[in-house]
Amino acid sequence: MAEQKGMTLNLKIWRQAGPKEKGEFLKIQAKNIIPDMSFLEMLDVVNEELVRTGKEPVEFDHDCREGICGACSLVINGNPHGPEVATTTCQLHMRKFKDGDSIVIEPFRAKSFPIVKDLVVDRSAFDRIQQAGGFITANTGAAQDANCIPVPKKNADLAFSSATCIGCGACVAACKNASASLFTSAKVAHLALLPQGQAEREERVLKMVAQMDAEGFGGCTNTGACSAACPVEISLENIARMNRDFLAASIKHR
Amino acid sequence: MADATPKSTGKLDSKAPSGPIEKRWDTHKFQMKLVNPANKRKHTIIVVGTGLAGASAAASLGELGYHVKAFTIHDSPRRAHSIAAQGGINAAKNYANDGDSVYRLFYDTVKGGDFRARESNVYRLAQVSTAIIDHCVALGVPFAREYGGLLDNRSFGGSQVSRTFYARGQTGQQLLLGAYSSMNRQVDRKNVEVYSRREMLDLVLINGVARGITVRNLITGEIESHAGDAVLLCTGGYGNAYFLSTNAMNSNATAAWRCHRRGAYFGNPCFTQIHPTCIPRSGEHQSKLTLMSESLRNDGRVWVPKAKGDKRSPKDIPESERDYYLERIYPSFGNLVPRDVASRQAKFRVDEGRGVGPSGEAVYLDFADAIKRLGQAAVSEKYGNLFDMYEKITDENPYEQPMRMYPAVHYTMGGLWVDYNLMSTIPGLHVLGEANFSDHGANRLGASALMQGLADGYFVIPYTLGNYIASNPLPKVDISHDAFKASREDVSLRLNRLLSVKGNKTVDDIHKQLGKIMWDLVGMSRNEAGLKTAIESIRQLRSQFWSDVRVAGESNFKNSELEKAGRVADFLELGELMATDALERRESCGGHFRDEFQTPDNEAKRDDEHFSHVAAWEYAGSQGDKVTWTRNQEPLNFEYVHPSQRSYK
Ligand SMILES: Cc1cc2nc3c(=O)[nH]c(=O)nc-3n(C[C@H](O)[C@H](O)[C@H](O)COP(=O)(O)OP(=O)(O)OC[C@H]3O[C@@H](n4cnc5c(N)ncnc54)[C@H](O)[C@@H]3O)c2cc1C
Ligand code: FES
């Protein structure tokens, strides 16, 4: 297929050599951008051009480019994952932009997500929250037949909806307090909704919330910015569930 | 260099047990040595990769008390490519009461693989499949359920029973998060340590035994050594040799290839799977292809116009002028024929000039009948996220017009050769998941990769690794050993070599060129002349890479261009081996289709007399940029499922 002539976009991209270096915006044009490209394919074009002209390409995290791995991030014109609702950056397509548009591209910014380089941030705090209690204790080989535990379809569906969190961190980037409540609550709710998750329900919520606080994420003030920015539409109800469980568990474990 | 007469090297002992097939695994387990519980924590096990295979292995070995170090190139173990698996996971539960059994899953898998897999392994896989579902449910994996609260199933290609468990179109995500959670519990218990953003760039051998790895810290660029008593390679497949594939962008063969160069044989490298239903490419900018799950063929009907070059919009083409070619050619399996068959038939239609869409390189997958029969809500409940993804990418609404689909590289059945214990030809190096050549023969059935990855990690390696540890003296080694130093030096040298070329071509330029050679000549159909051209062109491209690539940046910082460059350098060797293997396998089988070997109705024609074996390639050295290999063979015997011409008619 011949190269189609396309749009020209005026980009301002955040560049920062390392965690402690000072960052600044790189102004650069993206040329020949066609509507069928994804946002990251547009950045590929920019990076190829940088390499060809002897410069260092812009670092950004990405992998599946299908909206499921949670690796991609970026704040695009002020919005985590860009302007389209329920869409990750990798699934955002350039048909959402017009020739001549200006686009500001920044990393997810939060105290608990230190910048690694350019647009790449360190989200390992999320792993540590999961490691604190985001599991069910069941050793390999010890399980009974799967159909011995019926789960009402409604609960199974609700648990699934919470479990679809991709762990990208857009909720944190969108929140003025940089709270990780939506992320943490999604796992708490997923496991609390299932019969298998009951034995450790109280301990789990206490430990995960404690770790979330220890990582330096801010408190939740219920603005709902997190859920609005979430590419997989994790609902605010999860936070309500987590808060209820947390309260109940705290009273018991005082 | 290679011939088709068996050459036994002694190294290729499959260790597959004999006796009645249903007893083999149990007997083998009983005969294996055990490691005293108190001694397990004295053994460090290195697990490279935290996809389904790696995370499940790390979790279950941690539970047993081993000290596990788990490595991933990703910023978090949860991002492994397994996360993207959509459709489902097979298990012989027979919950649907439709005649399934361990034996039937075994039979379907051996037949689906076109009789190029080891019977003992496949039987074991079918046997442990049921325990996988039990364990995943116990871990809280939210599989789809029916109104009564029990688990729901659907059908996948190559089988006539409903044995596929699923979590909407996100089964891989849910299974991986399950394995990740179980590994996290072991992190909390201090049995597992996770090293993220580390890329394994070499295997360290001491006295011929795998005793550690060399990794690059992808943030600081530091070259690190890690020692252990065994190395488990769980690094996924090599579909990205084709540049465009449904694999995630960072999926690569580097870890496996470095092990190959250290002596691990590579099994059946030419066995690749081209998946029939992917979104067609839309232009030169395309960076990857997106799969639309096989589960869609449960309800979607595949068709092309009967007339060549029919450019009408699909809704203007009346029923009588459509060719539902899979239903026509394969009345008993219809749209659910195995992938190799469906892909080939799509290619035939496009080659005949009956392809659709702007490029003419697509066929329709139509849901109109399903929507009429079940209603839009029910269709959306089953496939909603896939339909949304399709619309985001193509800007077309699949509820209103049929999807356009074309085959794309998806999975690699080939991989490092392993014996029944999942150990490679290097003692101590075990290979799990898509990275091994394993159980799928020449074609993998849908929903069987997740099953195999978890079988390897949860239910096979915990036993076979114990036997290895208990049966072998493993003198204590640490990273001060010279072998580690030498390996670090090799790795640094290579990185510097990549950076010092400073040529004119970007890494992607060369990767795209390789991809085109692979797709055109080592893709859905192959022939002698084309394969010879491919081998020649890949060699030239490899020289060009080493003389004209430009890798930006430096080695002591985060540098994704450098990461990519190392991987493409390895694909440039592996690609040649894939073409060579395809050339030497003078038969068609499963996904390996040689134009010269087909039945009168264009199906793959096997040559069991000469090719009922695994081709296990041994790295025989390199001089400059020239690499040589020796072809070894592991004969395959079929005592239960007798090889026949596969028929899905
Ligand atoms: C789009 C898509 C959909 C699919 N759907 C299905 C399905 O429905 N059912 C099914 O059964 N199968 C499906 N498959 C196939 C299946 O997902 C894969 O075969 C399987 O998940 C592979 O798992 P794995 O654990 O072997 O490897 P992966 O999940 O690929 O994990 C590889 C791991 O290795 C790490 N790694 C790689 N290289 C290095 C290195 N050099 N150093 C350190 N770490 C490294 C990575 O970080 C990662 O953690 C699908 C595949 C694709 C592409
Ligand atoms: S790259 Fe995986 S979600 Fe965007």
CSV table of C-alpha atoms in Angstrom, one decimal, chain B residues 35-42:
chain,number,residue,atom,x,y,z
B,35,VAL,CA,13.0,-33.4,47.9
B,36,ASN,CA,12.7,-33.3,51.6
B,37,PRO,CA,10.4,-30.4,52.6
B,38,ALA,CA,13.0,-28.8,54.8
B,39,ASN,CA,15.6,-28.9,52.1
B,40,LYS,CA,13.5,-27.2,49.4
B,41,ARG,CA,14.3,-23.7,50.7
B,42,LYS,CA,18.0,-24.3,50.2
